[in-house]
Amino acid sequence: MATTTTTSINTGGEDRVLATAQQIVNSLNNTPKEVRQDMLLILSSFDNRLSNITSLIDGDGSSKSEEDRFALAEKVILRWDPSSEGSRRSLNWEDSGDETNEYLSAIDEILNLMDELSVRSDSEIVDRAYSAIQHAMSRLEDEFRRVLIGNTVLLDAERLYGSIRRCSLSFPVNGAGIIAGEDDDEDDDDEDGGEFESFSEDDRSSRFHERGPSLDDNASVDLIDPKAVDELREIATRMIRSGFEKECIQVYSTVRRDALDECLVILGIEKLSIEEVQKIEWNSLDEKMKKWIQAVKIVVRLILSGEKSLCDQIFCGADETKEICFNETVKGCVMQLLNFGEAVAIGRRSPEKLFRILDMYDVMAEALARLEVLVTDDVVINEARDVLSGLGEAACGTFAEFENAVQSETSKKPMQSDDDQVEPLRNDDSESSKLTPVARRLLVLITSLHSNLEEKSKLYEDGALQYIFLMNNILYVVQKVKDSDLGGLLGDNWVRKRRGQIRQYATSYLRASWTKVLHCLKDEGIGGSSNNASRVALKERFKNFNACFEEIYRVQTAWKVPDAQLREELRISISEKVIPAYRSFMGRFGNQVESGRHAGKYIKYTADDLENYLLDLFEGSPRVLHHMRRKST
């Protein structure tokens, strides 16, 4: 018999294998049932083509009976019974998966039989079937927990903050167009302007800000090794079908809750009571508030979105289950963040907290909109709404405290001193006389901010980059004023004057960046008129122009101007200066160079080429023009 089996399998062909197996089965008709079952198990595990061999036999040898089908499946399950002596510790998912498939198929077989036997409650098999399923679900519950824990992706703070940073460099907030913020190591910043920082062509010095750009909807992070998701889905599907949905939910939510708690630890979020938060000194509280702002962004946009996607994949087709799993998993994490927000909202109000509370309010408003889409737990959503409302009230109350502080300091600091600082920002005395004390103080604050920006711009060696920095940041201030109640306090004239400053910076940028390029297109120094100009001098001019343009292109494609309108206006201004000058120079002298040898080495670009390349400037994506040759006109 053994020889026949070996010969059949070696000669190949599924039909011959099955035919031989049928012969073996027929030869077992007169043997005890236990012997038949053992042989069938051996055959089914010997070759995967024989996995359905059990369908070839019944008690009479013609068609398998329900009892035999069940007995075979039961034997597979009991082999893995965790309560049995000598039971294997875990299923082997990593290798071929044959034993795992055999085990899952045995569960399916029994579940199918139970469906068939549901109308025959007196069947002797029913009780054994329920017992076998109990054993199987105990094993699957352990496997579900093991696979979840063993394949959890360990996250680190640098990776999470890096996700925020990359998105922040690409997406403007409220059209403001600013790359601004604090150092990754959270250096202290001044209240009167430290929140507005620099950007650079060097990604290593790029920074981000709590109220900065929102995360991209496509941003994602793997919470579970993707290779394990299919395994988890196979287990969850059978647990739910077997009526063990609660156990499945319990295991999943427990493991994933622990993972999310660990994420909060990684992000520097501590479990603090309201009383503990309110006892923290300001400097320490300020640091915790900054960490909270970043954590809310990361958790809501990255972690919760990843968790939702994970639930959708593992509990595919079980909508109610995946909704419960998601809510139960994320509730603790979200509530911990909300508790801190509530503690700050009801805490003592003092002027130094104003800007940080505004930061918290901004990020909480964005988070609430996202939570309302993701979470269906009314307790969580209502708490989030209450925290947002509380932060809004805290901001208003803190601003009132700030106003009181301003009004009460007149004896120490005469208002005339404030007027001296306000002078550069106001238009005339009649306008100044209408300003409230709060508006006057805001002007002092913004004047100081403006001075800080001027000083920080000087940190850049590239003069053109100084003006890009100033344009980005002043525009950010203008947008913040216009989009808030500050606009009513400071007035339209203030906004117009700031926009005038931005235009002045743009003119200074053009002068600093493009003067050398335009000088290459002047007639002076090329030795005569268009008819007898020195060909050597012309070649040198074209060569210098190409070099200057290519260097500006290399550097300034890496610079970022997030505001689309400002970015477009700058490109238009450059185009209006450079393109007509290039066309004119080409019209006067191009023929003399083109008629010589190696013309493409000197006249590498058409005017249209240059105009198209200008569209790449200020996108924050460094590019290089190399090995270019002039395109045909």
XYZ file of C-alpha atoms in Angstrom:
633
model
C 0.000 0.000 0.000
C 2.829 2.375 0.876
C 4.512 1.519 -2.440
C 1.365 2.282 -4.388
C 1.029 5.665 -2.715
C 4.617 6.610 -3.451
C 4.372 5.535 -7.071
C 1.177 7.500 -7.637
C 2.540 10.694 -6.186
C 5.852 10.415 -7.988
C 4.225 9.880 -11.384
C 2.549 13.252 -10.957
C -0.906 14.466 -11.761
C -3.594 15.331 -9.297
C -6.030 12.860 -10.826
C -3.671 9.921 -10.340
C -2.927 11.011 -6.769
C -6.601 11.154 -5.937
C -7.267 7.869 -7.726
C -4.604 6.140 -5.681
C -5.963 7.722 -2.522
C -9.391 6.333 -3.440
C -7.891 2.860 -3.693
C -6.335 3.256 -0.276
C -9.643 4.408 1.155
C -11.486 1.455 -0.358
C -8.963 -0.929 1.136
C -9.767 0.453 4.585
C -13.459 -0.448 4.465
C -13.061 -3.548 6.637
C -10.812 -1.933 9.235
C -12.058 -0.350 12.505
C -13.307 3.202 12.191
C -10.504 4.564 14.397
C -7.904 3.076 12.065
C -9.640 4.585 9.039
C -9.707 7.998 10.663
C -6.028 7.874 11.613
C -5.053 6.866 8.083
C -7.150 9.625 6.596
C -5.433 12.185 8.818
C -2.037 10.865 7.742
C -2.971 11.081 4.071
C -4.483 14.560 4.357
C -1.299 15.874 5.960
C 1.038 13.973 3.589
C 0.218 15.957 0.466
C -1.820 19.143 0.188
C -3.634 17.715 -2.807
C -5.152 15.173 -0.417
C -6.519 17.784 1.997
C -10.043 16.794 0.942
C -9.420 13.038 1.201
C -11.905 12.837 4.056
C -14.690 13.403 1.565
C -13.893 10.019 -0.057
C -15.120 7.772 2.713
C -18.070 7.158 4.972
C -18.980 4.374 7.262
C -19.815 2.139 4.292
C -16.932 3.253 2.059
C -19.089 5.059 -0.512
C -19.723 8.572 0.807
C -18.514 10.082 4.048
C -21.080 10.267 6.833
C -21.647 13.306 9.045
C -20.172 11.430 11.983
C -16.950 10.609 10.140
C -16.608 14.163 8.843
C -17.009 15.483 12.337
C -14.687 12.904 13.902
C -11.860 13.817 11.543
C -12.273 17.537 12.158
C -12.590 16.971 15.899
C -9.322 15.033 15.975
C -7.487 17.933 14.310
C -8.897 20.412 16.807
C -8.163 18.289 19.857
C -4.603 17.888 18.665
C -4.262 21.636 19.320
C -6.352 21.749 22.500
C -4.390 24.044 24.859
C -5.690 22.133 27.893
C -4.402 18.779 26.637
C -1.056 17.314 27.590
C 1.462 17.551 24.783
C -0.624 20.115 22.908
C 1.434 22.330 20.601
C 1.938 25.862 21.853
C 0.917 27.838 18.802
C -0.095 27.431 15.197
C 2.636 27.859 12.600
C 1.608 30.900 10.539
C 5.056 31.784 9.331
C 6.005 28.779 7.182
C 3.874 27.003 4.603
C 0.745 27.378 6.671
C -0.413 23.810 5.933
C -1.075 22.971 9.564
C -2.818 26.283 10.105
C -5.018 25.753 7.058
C -5.785 22.252 8.270
C -6.831 23.600 11.660
C -8.975 26.392 10.214
C -10.555 23.965 7.742
C -11.445 21.656 10.628
C -13.192 24.543 12.386
C -15.068 25.390 9.193
C -16.067 21.753 8.797
C -17.569 21.606 12.267
C -19.311 24.970 11.867
C -20.823 23.786 8.589
C -21.958 20.553 10.241
C -23.484 22.515 13.100
C -25.461 24.533 10.580
C -26.666 21.308 8.967
C -27.485 19.757 12.340
C -29.212 22.821 13.771
C -32.631 21.306 13.122
C -31.615 18.007 14.733
C -31.027 19.025 18.317
C -31.085 15.401 19.458
C -28.085 14.474 17.342
C -25.261 12.838 19.289
C -22.742 14.904 17.363
C -24.157 18.278 18.432
C -22.806 18.253 21.987
C -19.391 17.117 20.835
C -19.408 19.766 18.135
C -20.089 22.534 20.661
C -17.305 21.185 22.869
C -14.876 21.068 19.937
C -15.704 24.642 19.000
C -15.114 25.703 22.605
C -11.664 24.122 22.466
C -10.975 25.694 19.061
C -12.037 29.162 20.153
C -9.854 28.946 23.242
C -6.914 28.198 20.947
C -7.867 30.951 18.463
C -8.286 33.474 21.254
C -4.731 32.753 22.361
C -3.518 32.924 18.769
C -5.339 36.203 18.173
C -3.642 37.747 21.199
C -0.249 36.314 20.287
C -0.329 37.519 16.681
C -1.562 40.965 17.725
C 1.148 41.433 20.321
C 3.923 39.826 18.304
C 3.274 41.955 15.227
C 2.655 45.329 16.851
C 4.913 47.890 15.176
C 7.094 49.671 17.690
C 6.779 53.390 17.095
C 9.295 56.013 18.117
C 8.916 59.724 18.733
C 11.296 60.739 15.943
C 9.286 58.780 13.402
C 5.985 60.236 14.623
C 7.246 63.811 14.752
C 8.866 63.282 11.374
C 5.436 62.496 9.918
C 4.124 65.793 11.280
C 7.145 67.683 9.963
C 6.958 66.302 6.430
C 3.291 67.176 6.148
C 3.837 70.599 7.697
C 6.362 71.440 5.012
C 3.815 70.775 2.306
C 0.466 72.142 3.401
C -0.396 75.772 4.345
C -2.804 76.590 7.152
C -5.804 78.772 6.334
C -3.999 80.071 3.269
C -1.512 81.892 5.490
C 1.525 80.448 3.811
C 4.106 80.147 6.557
C 6.776 77.696 7.504
C 7.138 78.561 11.144
C 7.466 76.961 14.499
C 9.669 75.660 17.234
C 12.725 73.458 17.316
C 12.173 69.729 17.570
C 13.891 69.897 20.956
C 11.353 72.525 21.990
C 13.646 75.432 22.741
C 12.001 78.223 24.711
C 10.452 80.983 22.641
C 9.379 84.507 23.455
C 5.688 85.221 23.696
C 5.999 88.283 21.511
C 7.289 86.532 18.465
C 9.103 83.332 19.184
C 6.357 81.308 17.540
C 7.398 82.635 14.142
C 10.579 80.908 13.074
C 12.579 80.394 9.924
C 12.539 78.038 7.005
C 15.497 77.106 4.868
C 16.508 75.250 1.757
C 18.127 72.734 4.093
C 15.531 70.234 5.292
C 17.556 69.617 8.433
C 16.766 73.128 9.666
C 13.093 73.023 8.675
C 10.725 73.574 11.545
C 7.064 73.271 12.376
C 4.573 75.008 14.620
C 1.676 73.809 16.741
C -0.797 75.905 14.803
C 0.986 75.175 11.557
C -0.133 73.187 8.543
C -2.560 70.330 8.915
C -1.547 66.794 8.193
C -2.147 65.366 4.774
C -5.169 63.055 4.587
C -2.905 60.480 2.935
C -0.426 60.414 5.814
C -0.355 56.977 7.429
C 1.551 54.797 9.846
C 1.622 51.009 10.198
C 0.398 49.912 13.629
C 0.523 46.175 12.867
C 2.913 44.406 10.525
C 0.858 44.236 7.290
C 1.871 40.568 6.837
C -0.111 39.652 9.971
C -3.373 41.349 9.010
C -4.626 38.414 6.923
C -3.939 36.017 9.792
C -5.857 38.204 12.215
C -8.767 38.461 9.803
C -8.908 34.656 9.400
C -9.080 34.221 13.171
C -11.559 37.041 13.772
C -13.901 35.766 11.052
C -14.163 32.341 12.695
C -14.488 33.676 16.222
C -17.353 35.909 15.178
C -19.041 33.118 13.214
C -18.689 30.783 16.226
C -20.445 33.253 18.529
C -17.252 34.360 20.285
C -17.506 37.958 19.150
C -17.232 39.403 22.683
C -14.043 37.470 23.369
C -12.586 38.635 20.064
C -13.441 42.275 20.829
C -12.043 41.968 24.337
C -8.690 40.613 23.156
C -8.342 43.120 20.332
C -9.291 46.210 22.308
C -7.146 45.232 25.293
C -4.002 44.681 23.222
C -4.487 47.741 21.064
C -5.353 49.972 24.066
C -2.029 49.038 25.621
C -0.288 49.886 22.338
C -1.958 53.318 22.179
C -1.076 53.997 25.803
C 2.520 53.287 24.872
C 2.230 55.765 21.999
C 1.219 58.484 24.448
C 4.222 57.666 26.615
C 6.454 57.920 23.546
C 4.930 61.341 22.803
C 5.652 62.518 26.336
C 2.045 62.537 27.555
C 1.699 61.669 31.225
C -1.386 60.475 33.063
C -2.195 63.454 35.278
C -5.312 64.324 37.227
C -6.900 67.755 36.899
C -5.589 68.645 40.342
C -2.040 67.637 39.378
C -2.140 69.712 36.191
C -3.276 72.796 38.040
C -0.372 72.553 40.495
C 2.304 72.551 37.776
C 4.532 75.635 37.507
C 4.150 77.652 34.320
C 7.441 76.752 32.632
C 6.801 73.045 33.078
C 3.139 73.405 32.123
C 4.090 75.279 28.972
C 6.257 72.349 27.881
C 3.449 69.903 28.575
C 1.012 72.054 26.604
C 3.348 72.039 23.602
C 3.702 68.263 23.801
C -0.072 67.918 24.090
C -0.612 69.987 20.952
C 1.751 67.788 18.965
C 0.301 64.611 20.459
C -3.255 65.562 19.503
C -2.162 66.118 15.917
C -0.316 62.822 15.716
C -2.942 60.751 17.524
C -5.988 62.064 15.690
C -4.567 62.235 12.197
C -2.060 59.370 12.200
C -2.746 56.916 15.006
C -6.547 56.935 15.039
C -6.734 56.879 11.258
C -4.359 53.926 11.238
C -6.400 52.186 13.922
C -9.601 52.724 11.952
C -8.018 51.265 8.833
C -6.762 48.300 10.835
C -10.234 47.567 12.220
C -11.717 47.841 8.749
C -9.271 45.239 7.440
C -9.401 42.740 10.300
C -13.173 42.878 10.826
C -14.095 43.211 7.175
C -17.776 42.400 6.689
C -18.627 42.779 10.392
C -19.547 46.454 10.589
C -20.948 46.429 14.102
C -17.960 44.533 15.471
C -15.359 46.792 13.926
C -17.204 49.881 15.167
C -17.257 48.530 18.725
C -13.604 47.456 18.517
C -12.465 50.851 17.274
C -14.433 52.804 19.882
C -13.284 50.571 22.730
C -9.677 50.718 21.552
C -9.281 54.478 21.176
C -11.530 55.716 23.970
C -8.931 55.604 26.738
C -6.232 57.290 24.651
C -8.522 60.100 23.491
C -10.011 60.656 26.941
C -6.534 60.993 28.451
C -5.755 63.784 25.988
C -9.121 65.440 26.595
C -8.626 65.345 30.365
C -5.474 67.426 30.053
C -7.272 69.895 27.781
C -10.058 70.205 30.319
C -7.568 70.751 33.148
C -5.947 73.624 31.253
C -9.320 75.104 30.309
C -10.541 75.346 33.905
C -7.156 76.294 35.347
C -6.017 79.676 36.598
C -6.032 82.289 33.872
C -2.897 84.337 33.435
C -1.612 86.431 30.509
C 1.402 84.224 29.759
C -0.919 81.341 28.846
C -2.803 83.239 26.140
C -0.924 82.155 23.037
C -0.480 78.564 24.133
C -4.202 78.255 24.901
C -4.956 79.688 21.450
C -2.666 77.007 20.019
C -4.568 74.339 21.944
C -7.901 75.708 20.792
C -6.832 75.680 17.142
C -5.591 72.080 17.207
C -8.626 70.933 19.220
C -11.008 72.478 16.676
C -9.340 70.508 13.898
C -9.251 67.366 16.028
C -12.964 67.568 16.862
C -13.922 67.694 13.199
C -11.833 64.573 12.622
C -13.128 62.762 15.707
C -16.713 63.333 14.656
C -15.960 61.396 11.474
C -14.016 58.565 13.096
C -15.595 57.961 16.510
C -19.232 57.039 17.111
C -19.023 56.972 20.915
C -21.215 59.851 22.119
C -19.340 60.118 25.422
C -16.055 60.808 23.653
C -17.534 63.256 21.151
C -19.462 65.215 23.798
C -16.346 65.434 25.954
C -14.331 66.711 22.974
C -16.941 69.383 22.297
C -16.900 70.434 25.940
C -13.112 70.704 25.949
C -13.136 72.835 22.793
C -15.773 75.090 24.306
C -13.803 75.281 27.556
C -10.605 76.233 25.750
C -12.482 78.951 23.887
C -13.807 80.373 27.136
C -10.347 80.108 28.669
C -8.852 82.046 25.758
C -11.436 84.810 26.152
C -10.927 84.945 29.907
C -7.150 84.927 29.554
C -7.324 87.741 27.038
C -9.449 89.701 29.516
C -6.760 89.111 32.128
C -4.217 90.328 29.606
C -6.286 93.457 29.002
C -6.569 94.088 32.728
C -2.837 93.712 33.072
C -2.280 96.275 30.315
C -4.711 98.750 31.816
C -3.262 98.363 35.298
C 0.344 98.937 34.290
C -0.070 102.587 33.203
C 1.392 103.843 36.453
C 4.561 101.852 35.843
C 4.839 102.412 32.096
C 3.344 105.637 30.677
C 1.170 105.243 27.611
C 3.392 107.743 25.788
C 6.077 105.042 25.810
C 3.670 102.745 24.109
C 2.902 105.442 21.582
C 6.565 105.668 20.695
C 6.558 101.978 19.829
C 3.264 102.217 17.966
C 4.356 105.132 15.815
C 5.863 103.069 12.976
C 2.616 101.143 12.569
C -0.052 103.832 12.515
C -1.086 106.171 9.772
C -2.130 109.338 11.554
C -3.145 110.761 14.905
C -6.876 110.506 14.204
C -6.566 106.753 13.665
C -4.377 106.330 16.729
C -6.863 108.175 18.910
C -9.496 105.535 18.113
C -7.392 102.641 19.355
C -8.403 100.933 22.575
C -5.738 100.115 25.151
C -5.880 96.492 24.024
C -5.357 97.498 20.393
C -2.468 99.722 21.421
C -0.903 96.852 23.332
C -1.375 94.540 20.385
C 0.400 97.030 18.168
C 3.275 97.123 20.626
C 3.351 93.347 20.585
C 3.302 93.177 16.783
C 5.910 95.918 16.521
C 8.180 93.863 18.733
C 7.381 90.799 16.640
C 8.257 92.679 13.474
C 11.577 93.720 14.972
C 12.295 90.120 15.923
C 11.585 88.976 12.388
C 13.880 91.617 10.958
C 16.660 90.437 13.257
C 16.074 86.760 12.539
C 16.089 87.364 8.790
C 19.687 88.540 9.117
C 20.698 85.041 10.204
C 20.519 84.043 6.539
C 23.633 84.749 4.511
C 21.614 84.818 1.286
C 20.042 88.270 1.026
C 17.263 87.032 -1.247
C 16.299 84.381 1.293
C 16.034 87.066 3.971
C 13.242 88.720 2.013
C 11.476 85.427 1.307
C 11.528 84.754 5.052
C 10.089 88.187 5.840
C 7.365 87.900 3.187
C 6.255 84.485 4.472
C 6.101 85.571 8.089
C 4.559 89.007 7.664
C 1.898 87.453 5.436
C 1.231 84.898 8.188
C 0.655 87.695 10.707
C -1.633 89.537 8.299
C -3.697 86.417 7.665
C -4.023 85.698 11.392
C -5.181 89.249 12.032
C -7.673 89.226 9.161
C -9.137 85.853 10.132
C -9.736 86.835 13.751
C -11.262 89.590 15.845
C -7.883 91.317 15.799
C -8.772 92.671 12.381
C -11.491 94.809 13.904
C -9.109 96.091 16.567
C -6.258 97.000 14.247
C -8.314 98.143 11.259
C -8.109 97.786 7.485
C -5.408 100.423 7.158
C -3.060 98.324 9.241
C -3.649 95.340 6.971
C -3.066 97.416 3.846
C 0.159 98.804 5.234
C 1.465 95.322 6.004
C 0.660 94.213 2.467
C 2.594 97.228 1.236
C 5.558 96.000 3.267
C 5.294 92.606 1.628
C 5.429 94.263 -1.809
C 8.533 96.175 -0.738
C 10.161 92.956 0.367
C 9.274 91.415 -3.002
C 11.005 94.299 -4.806
C 14.053 93.883 -2.592
C 14.064 90.150 -3.309
C 14.070 90.772 -7.073
C 16.933 93.188 -6.717
C 18.980 90.852 -4.503
C 18.357 87.725 -6.556
C 18.089 88.720 -10.209
C 20.280 91.813 -10.702
C 23.284 89.715 -11.708
C 21.184 87.730 -14.183
C 19.812 90.885 -15.811
C 23.286 92.391 -16.004
C 24.272 89.518 -18.312
C 21.616 90.709 -20.774
C 22.845 94.310 -21.080
C 24.682 95.653 -24.122
C 27.534 97.247 -22.204
C 30.908 95.578 -22.523
C 30.312 93.362 -25.538
C 32.281 95.521 -27.974
C 29.864 97.203 -30.348
C 26.420 97.086 -31.906
C 24.392 94.015 -32.685
C 26.127 93.719 -36.055
C 29.740 93.733 -34.935
C 29.641 92.666 -31.300
C 32.492 90.467 -30.173
C 31.481 86.835 -30.583
C 33.793 85.878 -27.736
C 32.150 88.439 -25.424
C 28.671 87.267 -26.475
C 29.518 83.643 -25.772
C 30.780 84.656 -22.353
C 27.556 86.587 -21.679
C 25.354 83.637 -22.606
C 27.575 81.307 -20.602
C 27.345 83.564 -17.531
C 23.587 83.948 -17.917
C 23.130 80.181 -18.071
C 25.284 79.669 -14.993
C 23.453 82.359 -12.989
C 19.996 81.111 -13.949
C 20.875 77.481 -13.242
C 22.269 78.367 -9.806
C 19.159 80.363 -8.879
C 17.006 77.498 -10.117
C 18.944 74.969 -8.023
C 18.706 77.034 -4.855
C 15.275 78.600 -5.095
C 13.321 75.530 -6.145
C 14.213 74.317 -2.629
C 12.798 77.456 -0.984
C 9.190 77.296 0.148
C 6.524 79.958 -0.305
C 3.413 78.152 0.966
C 0.868 80.816 0.061
C -0.246 80.114 -3.510
C -1.082 83.727 -4.335
C 2.227 85.104 -3.066
C 4.098 82.327 -4.853
C 2.370 83.149 -8.146
C 2.922 86.897 -7.767
C 6.639 86.371 -7.211
C 6.933 84.184 -10.312
C 5.071 86.743 -12.410
C 7.328 89.544 -11.148
C 10.424 87.532 -12.034
C 9.038 86.630 -15.442
C 8.187 90.256 -16.233
C 11.770 91.278 -15.487
C 13.760 88.415 -16.971
C 11.852 87.028 -19.953
C 11.486 90.292 -22.009
C 15.147 91.107 -21.368
C 16.187 87.648 -22.552
C 13.982 87.838 -25.668
C 15.433 91.233 -26.539
C 19.035 90.100 -26.034
C 18.408 86.981 -28.095
C 16.833 89.081 -30.846
C 19.854 91.377 -31.049
C 22.703 88.938 -30.636
C 21.449 85.386 -30.881
C 22.146 84.983 -34.596
C 25.831 85.796 -34.186
C 26.290 82.971 -31.683
C 24.017 80.514 -33.487
C 25.972 80.871 -36.708
C 29.135 79.647 -35.016
C 30.255 76.215 -33.823
C 28.828 74.604 -30.686
C 25.994 77.136 -30.507
C 23.985 74.825 -28.231
C 26.697 75.077 -25.610
C 25.930 78.774 -25.155
C 22.296 79.236 -26.155
C 20.824 76.419 -24.088
C 17.315 77.766 -23.469
C 14.538 79.502 -25.319
C 12.518 82.225 -23.600
C 9.649 79.751 -23.282
C 11.979 77.264 -21.598
C 12.946 79.825 -18.991
C 9.337 80.806 -18.368
C 8.414 77.173 -17.721
C 11.351 76.679 -15.360
C 10.264 79.684 -13.300
C 7.124 77.712 -12.402
C 9.300 75.353 -10.334
C 10.537 78.071 -7.978
C 9.414 78.207 -4.304
C 7.879 74.714 -4.249
C 10.216 73.359 -1.584
C 11.473 70.592 -3.908
C 15.107 71.116 -4.943
C 15.792 70.559 -8.621
C 18.797 70.835 -10.898
C 19.121 71.793 -14.572
C 21.910 69.732 -16.105
C 23.054 68.574 -19.540
C 20.512 70.893 -21.098
C 20.625 71.874 -24.747
C 18.550 74.477 -26.438
C 15.208 73.216 -27.665
C 14.056 73.989 -31.172
C 12.008 77.149 -31.534
